[in-house]
Every structure is written in C-alpha cells, then in structure tokens.
Amino acid sequence: VKLTEAKVRWEVAMGNYQIGIIIPEGATHKIRKNINLMVARTMSGIGMINPALATALQPNDSVEINIFFDPAVKQSFRIAVLSSMKEFRSKIEASMIFQAFNREICRMFPVITPEENSFKDMVSFREIYPSGKAKEIVPTTTQHNVPAWAVFAMFFIVIPLTSSMIQEREQGHLVRIMNLPVNYVTIFMAKVGVYLIVCFIQFILMILAGIYFLPLFGIPPLDLGSHYFALFVMAFTTGLAALGYGILIGTIARTHQQSAAFGSVSVIIMAALGGLWVPVYLMPGFMRQVAVYSPLNWALTGFYDIFLRGAEPWAIFRSAMKLFIFFAVSAGIAGLYRKIKPPISA
C-alpha cells in the first residue's frame, strides 16, 4: 500500500505508530545541488573556479522533513528521535561536502588523485560504567516499587505510634511512667526500640515479597546485591526517621483525630512529592526540586543506590545521615515541647 502524508498522519494520530517520517521526493538531488553551490562559491572565493559559474548557480530551498509524533509519547522520546535525526543529517551533509570537494579537486588538477575515503567521525564516544558492569542498569518495576512501598510502610507507622502515645496520656499511663526514676529520653528510646523492630519486620516482608511473591505475576525478582550492611543501615535510618516524625506528631497532637488526620495526610503528601508514586525523573522541573526536601525521597534514593548501583555503605552515607538528622531534629523538638508542656492527664 502506497502511503501518503495524510495516511501517515492518520496512522500516527490513531496510535497505530508512535512516529511517522515524511521525506519529500527529490530530497537527495536538492541537497546535492545546494552542496555543489556551496563548494562552487567557496572555490570561487580563492580563485580556483570561474566566478561567473558560481554566480550563475541558484540556491534551492532547504529540504523539509515532516515528523509526526503520537501525542501520547514522552517528551524524552521526541527529543531522542530529533537528536538522532539531526546527528544523522549532519553526518550525511559532511560526507557529501567532502565528496564534492574531492570531485572539484580532481577536475581542476587531473594529476592529483585524492583518496576516496568515506567521511569518518573525528570524535568517537565510548561508554564506561564506573561500577565495572558491561551492561546498562535499567531500573525494573520491582526495584522501584519494593523500596517505595517499604519506605511508605515505615513512615505510615505514624498512625499506630501516635495513637499509642495519645492513649497513654488519656488513660494516665504516661504520668505513672514519668514517676519512675527514669528520664523522658529513656522512655522515648524504649518506645523507639519497640517500633523500630516493627519497621524492620515490615521492611523484611516487603523484601521477601519482591524476591518470592512478585515474580509469580511475571515481574522481575528483586536483586539485593552483595552489600547487606548498606541495606541494614538504610533500613535502620529510615525507621528512625519515621519514628522520629511519628513521635513528634504524637507529642504535639492532642486527640486521636488530630494525629491520624495530620499524620496520614502528611505522609501521603511527602510520599507523592518524594517520588514514591511517580519516579522523580518523570516529574516537572519544579517538582524535581521540591522532591529533594522530602525525607521519603532521601530513603528511596539510598535504596536506589544499593539496588541499582551496588553502592557500598560509604556511598549511601549522605542519604543515611540526612535521615538520622531528621530523626534527631524531630526527637529534639518533641523533647523540647514535652519539657515546656509536660504531659498532664486531663
């Protein structure tokens, strides 16, 4: 079936093809005429051709190639296609110019026979992966979703944690605990230790789901890599950050409704901004700048470094330190608030 421009436009618009390219008839002939004109005028400028001949040549319009894109394709795909076509165009033009100059030199100086070498790129690029792996590491669905859901589950512990803290205050348990010969920091760390174990259990269950359960649905299994200590450090600091945030909310909130509403909504917002639902690289520029301020994004970035780049413990130091500082600041604010406003059972 002979394709027409209207047919190509319709096929792309209907989504049957992602891209359609229309090269006008006689494009090669028109390009050669333009190149011959350029070569003639260049040679005329140095007195190596009849100036009248160069003046007599008439330039043709540039060749216009129409490219139809499916509206549903990503911007990155369009940019990649256009960049590749422009690179190919430049290479073809350079090769044809090289050949045209060779022909002119042979015509003017018959005793000289230039080599008929094809035009070659003067600069080449060689891809080297610093990790030493020969193939490109492409994130899979599992490598994104398992750490994303694990981080989200850890931070969503804010609901039971704050509920427990408020229940202690309402029923007078905290007042009795405070009368024990221990300071608030000891009570705080005891609660952190218990819920940190819960966070680790959640994390392990998500890891096991990525390794054994998700492959049952045709999804690639999760590869943990070989740096298990780095994985432990990220899980530990992520759990601390989640607990610090939960204790801060539980300390300030006065009722179950306040803690549940603010805690759940704030975690969901931080998850959305941090790239847990939609990867950060797919977000607009402004959203990518906002994402770096979400503690959930710090945790996800650390797990990315481990799963995708095989990062060693020192390589995830920055992400882990951010999470630990977030925990320390949250715990410090909670302790300061509790010191200014001690818990008194109503």
XYZ file of C-alpha atoms in Angstrom:
346
model
C 0.000 0.000 0.000
C 1.386 3.339 -1.030
C 1.493 5.681 1.924
C 0.567 9.317 1.589
C 1.229 12.127 4.030
C -2.426 12.142 5.059
C -2.335 8.366 5.634
C 0.804 8.602 7.770
C -0.700 11.454 9.780
C -3.860 9.414 10.409
C -1.959 6.242 11.423
C 0.108 8.182 13.976
C -2.905 10.102 15.267
C -4.788 6.829 15.840
C -1.880 5.456 17.886
C -1.001 2.679 15.433
C 2.532 4.068 15.206
C 4.457 6.300 17.580
C 6.274 8.171 14.857
C 5.923 8.898 11.153
C 8.585 10.478 8.916
C 7.870 12.073 5.524
C 10.907 12.652 3.276
C 9.967 14.773 0.240
C 10.626 13.485 -3.252
C 13.921 14.585 -4.753
C 15.420 15.396 -1.361
C 18.827 13.892 -2.187
C 19.009 15.747 -5.518
C 18.165 19.043 -3.856
C 20.781 18.522 -1.139
C 23.456 17.762 -3.735
C 22.612 20.915 -5.693
C 22.894 23.044 -2.566
C 26.219 21.442 -1.675
C 27.566 21.949 -5.200
C 26.588 25.605 -4.963
C 28.385 25.970 -1.632
C 31.518 24.257 -2.960
C 31.499 26.366 -6.140
C 31.263 29.623 -4.202
C 33.981 28.505 -1.779
C 36.350 27.596 -4.609
C 35.490 30.838 -6.402
C 36.469 32.827 -3.332
C 40.029 31.538 -3.584
C 40.192 31.920 -7.367
C 40.001 28.243 -8.211
C 36.809 28.338 -10.238
C 35.094 30.640 -12.685
C 33.276 33.281 -10.542
C 30.626 33.670 -13.217
C 29.757 29.987 -12.878
C 29.339 30.276 -9.110
C 27.165 33.358 -9.526
C 25.011 31.652 -12.137
C 24.111 28.827 -9.768
C 20.831 29.412 -7.984
C 20.295 28.155 -4.426
C 17.426 25.818 -3.682
C 15.261 25.870 -0.584
C 16.344 23.616 2.258
C 14.821 20.164 2.399
C 11.965 19.984 4.898
C 11.272 16.610 6.526
C 7.987 16.273 8.359
C 7.947 14.186 11.539
C 4.634 13.158 13.087
C 4.622 12.116 16.742
C 1.938 10.280 18.644
C 0.628 12.816 21.228
C 0.954 10.129 23.906
C 4.732 9.652 23.552
C 7.008 11.084 26.209
C 8.940 14.291 25.705
C 12.206 12.393 26.231
C 11.346 10.096 23.294
C 10.695 13.053 20.968
C 13.958 14.712 21.994
C 15.906 11.474 21.465
C 14.432 10.932 17.973
C 15.063 14.519 16.870
C 18.621 14.457 18.235
C 19.379 11.208 16.410
C 17.971 12.524 13.122
C 19.903 15.784 13.394
C 23.093 13.850 14.084
C 22.451 11.616 11.059
C 21.702 14.668 8.899
C 24.969 16.357 9.895
C 26.950 13.218 9.110
C 25.336 12.854 5.664
C 25.913 16.523 4.807
C 29.555 16.384 5.897
C 30.148 13.257 3.828
C 28.555 14.790 0.705
C 30.558 18.016 1.111
C 33.755 16.001 1.442
C 32.961 14.109 -1.759
C 32.053 17.313 -3.632
C 35.384 18.951 -2.795
C 37.187 15.795 -3.910
C 35.446 15.928 -7.280
C 36.325 19.596 -7.799
C 39.988 18.983 -6.958
C 40.128 16.036 -9.374
C 38.529 18.138 -12.112
C 40.905 21.089 -11.684
C 44.058 19.051 -11.069
C 43.843 15.791 -13.048
C 47.322 14.756 -11.889
C 46.131 14.727 -8.287
C 44.061 11.786 -7.204
C 42.615 12.297 -3.718
C 41.870 9.192 -1.737
C 38.283 8.045 -1.988
C 37.921 7.571 1.714
C 34.492 7.850 3.172
C 33.943 10.596 5.681
C 34.583 9.416 9.229
C 33.796 10.940 12.595
C 36.797 12.662 14.135
C 35.448 12.189 17.673
C 34.051 8.946 19.000
C 32.403 8.163 22.324
C 32.990 5.093 24.441
C 30.624 4.264 27.298
C 32.283 3.146 30.504
C 30.348 2.164 33.603
C 32.217 3.125 36.791
C 30.779 0.096 38.561
C 32.614 -2.126 36.078
C 29.434 -3.695 34.718
C 29.355 -4.142 30.967
C 25.653 -3.579 30.530
C 23.413 -0.675 31.374
C 21.491 -0.974 34.641
C 17.829 -0.255 33.959
C 15.518 0.077 36.990
C 12.778 -2.523 36.971
C 9.284 -2.275 38.373
C 10.401 -4.296 41.387
C 13.450 -2.129 42.048
C 11.224 0.930 42.306
C 8.096 -0.399 43.972
C 9.626 -2.600 46.680
C 11.736 0.142 48.321
C 8.999 2.721 47.692
C 6.330 0.680 49.470
C 8.775 -0.332 52.205
C 9.590 3.320 52.947
C 5.920 4.269 52.815
C 5.009 1.456 55.248
C 7.717 2.563 57.671
C 6.534 6.161 57.706
C 2.884 5.134 57.931
C 3.681 3.672 61.335
C 2.907 7.203 62.466
C -0.756 6.122 62.858
C -0.349 3.345 65.464
C 2.553 5.144 67.149
C 0.705 8.408 67.715
C -2.440 6.525 68.725
C -0.453 4.663 71.371
C 1.096 7.875 72.709
C -2.218 9.689 72.952
C -3.847 6.689 74.582
C -1.100 6.654 77.204
C -1.808 10.286 78.016
C -5.581 9.940 78.078
C -5.555 6.861 80.335
C -2.885 8.253 82.655
C -0.277 5.607 81.872
C 2.342 8.157 80.828
C 2.020 10.060 84.112
C 2.695 6.882 86.071
C 5.631 6.019 83.802
C 7.050 9.516 84.260
C 7.031 8.988 88.040
C 9.524 6.170 87.610
C 13.176 7.046 88.318
C 13.928 7.443 84.608
C 14.052 10.492 82.367
C 11.928 11.131 79.305
C 14.789 10.185 76.979
C 14.809 6.642 78.376
C 11.062 6.322 77.861
C 11.444 7.781 74.397
C 14.192 5.342 73.381
C 12.233 2.363 74.733
C 9.308 3.255 72.507
C 11.650 3.808 69.572
C 13.254 0.399 70.075
C 9.944 -1.476 70.079
C 8.555 0.256 66.991
C 11.900 0.028 65.218
C 11.550 -3.756 65.384
C 8.108 -3.383 63.786
C 9.667 -1.279 60.995
C 12.282 -3.942 60.362
C 9.597 -6.618 60.148
C 7.692 -4.517 57.585
C 10.862 -3.992 55.597
C 11.787 -7.685 55.598
C 8.269 -8.666 54.490
C 8.453 -6.225 51.560
C 11.882 -7.558 50.572
C 10.591 -11.141 50.683
C 7.595 -10.107 48.580
C 9.946 -8.633 45.980
C 12.053 -11.773 45.870
C 9.429 -14.532 46.009
C 5.892 -13.155 45.580
C 6.095 -10.591 42.747
C 7.841 -12.997 40.317
C 4.691 -15.154 40.450
C 2.991 -12.395 38.403
C 5.749 -12.199 35.798
C 7.552 -9.280 37.486
C 11.360 -9.470 37.700
C 12.580 -10.608 41.136
C 14.389 -8.184 43.408
C 18.183 -8.441 43.407
C 19.543 -7.360 46.801
C 23.132 -7.116 45.616
C 26.014 -8.005 47.900
C 26.184 -5.048 50.309
C 23.829 -6.220 53.016
C 25.283 -3.897 55.647
C 24.430 -0.876 53.498
C 20.886 -2.246 53.215
C 20.729 -2.592 57.001
C 21.979 0.970 57.505
C 19.354 2.390 55.154
C 16.559 0.371 56.764
C 17.747 1.416 60.242
C 17.978 5.150 59.487
C 14.699 5.117 57.541
C 12.981 3.506 60.521
C 14.499 6.080 62.870
C 13.334 8.961 60.674
C 9.808 7.527 60.515
C 9.678 7.030 64.294
C 11.078 10.488 64.992
C 8.376 12.017 62.827
C 5.679 9.890 64.477
C 6.792 10.775 67.999
C 6.861 14.466 67.094
C 3.260 14.312 65.889
C 2.194 12.162 68.836
C 3.770 14.615 71.261
C 2.112 17.714 69.814
C -1.298 16.295 68.800
C -3.989 16.400 71.466
C -6.518 13.916 70.088
C -6.599 10.727 68.028
C -8.372 12.590 65.229
C -5.644 15.238 65.025
C -2.794 12.733 64.938
C -4.487 10.355 62.489
C -5.604 13.067 60.080
C -2.392 15.104 60.041
C -0.082 12.087 60.224
C -1.638 10.122 57.360
C -2.142 13.127 55.080
C 1.368 14.485 55.653
C 2.974 11.090 54.949
C 0.972 10.690 51.734
C 1.977 14.190 50.604
C 5.647 13.545 51.377
C 5.417 10.217 49.523
C 3.892 11.881 46.456
C 6.452 14.689 46.471
C 9.317 12.301 47.191
C 8.814 10.166 44.090
C 7.300 7.067 45.696
C 4.211 7.077 43.470
C 5.715 8.657 40.343
C 9.512 8.466 39.840
C 11.203 11.834 40.270
C 12.678 11.834 36.742
C 9.139 11.860 35.300
C 8.135 14.929 37.309
C 8.242 18.530 36.014
C 11.322 20.580 36.807
C 9.782 22.412 39.762
C 8.539 19.173 41.336
C 12.002 17.617 40.992
C 13.421 20.496 43.007
C 10.770 20.082 45.695
C 11.304 16.301 45.907
C 14.792 16.645 47.403
C 13.262 18.083 50.605
C 11.142 15.004 51.333
C 12.679 12.537 53.835
C 10.951 9.724 51.953
C 12.918 10.741 48.861
C 16.165 10.555 50.838
C 15.309 6.998 51.862
C 14.266 5.986 48.337
C 17.453 7.480 46.879
C 19.552 5.448 49.304
C 17.802 2.206 48.351
C 18.188 3.113 44.654
C 21.930 3.434 45.191
C 22.024 -0.050 46.707
C 19.728 -1.878 44.270
C 20.740 -0.136 41.047
C 24.358 0.872 41.586
C 25.529 -1.720 44.093
C 26.534 1.070 46.462
C 28.749 0.268 49.419
C 27.981 1.646 52.922
C 30.088 4.781 52.417
C 28.199 5.603 49.200
C 24.833 5.847 50.990
C 26.304 7.888 53.847
C 24.707 11.119 52.649
C 21.178 9.711 52.453
C 21.541 7.885 55.766
C 22.911 10.977 57.504
C 20.010 13.103 56.257
C 17.549 10.594 57.710
C 19.409 10.433 61.031
C 19.492 14.238 61.286
C 15.762 14.309 60.528
C 15.242 11.842 63.393
C 17.430 13.869 65.755
C 15.682 17.146 64.914
C 12.206 15.616 65.247
C 13.106 13.963 68.564
C 14.703 17.165 69.798
C 11.623 19.227 69.011
C 9.394 16.610 70.666
C 11.594 16.595 73.798
C 11.665 20.382 73.945
C 7.894 20.573 73.568
C 7.406 17.973 76.282
C 9.734 19.904 78.595
C 7.843 23.152 78.062
C 4.455 21.465 78.272
C 4.640 18.345 80.464
C 2.037 15.629 79.932
C -0.757 16.085 82.484
C -3.667 13.687 82.339
C -6.918 15.525 81.833
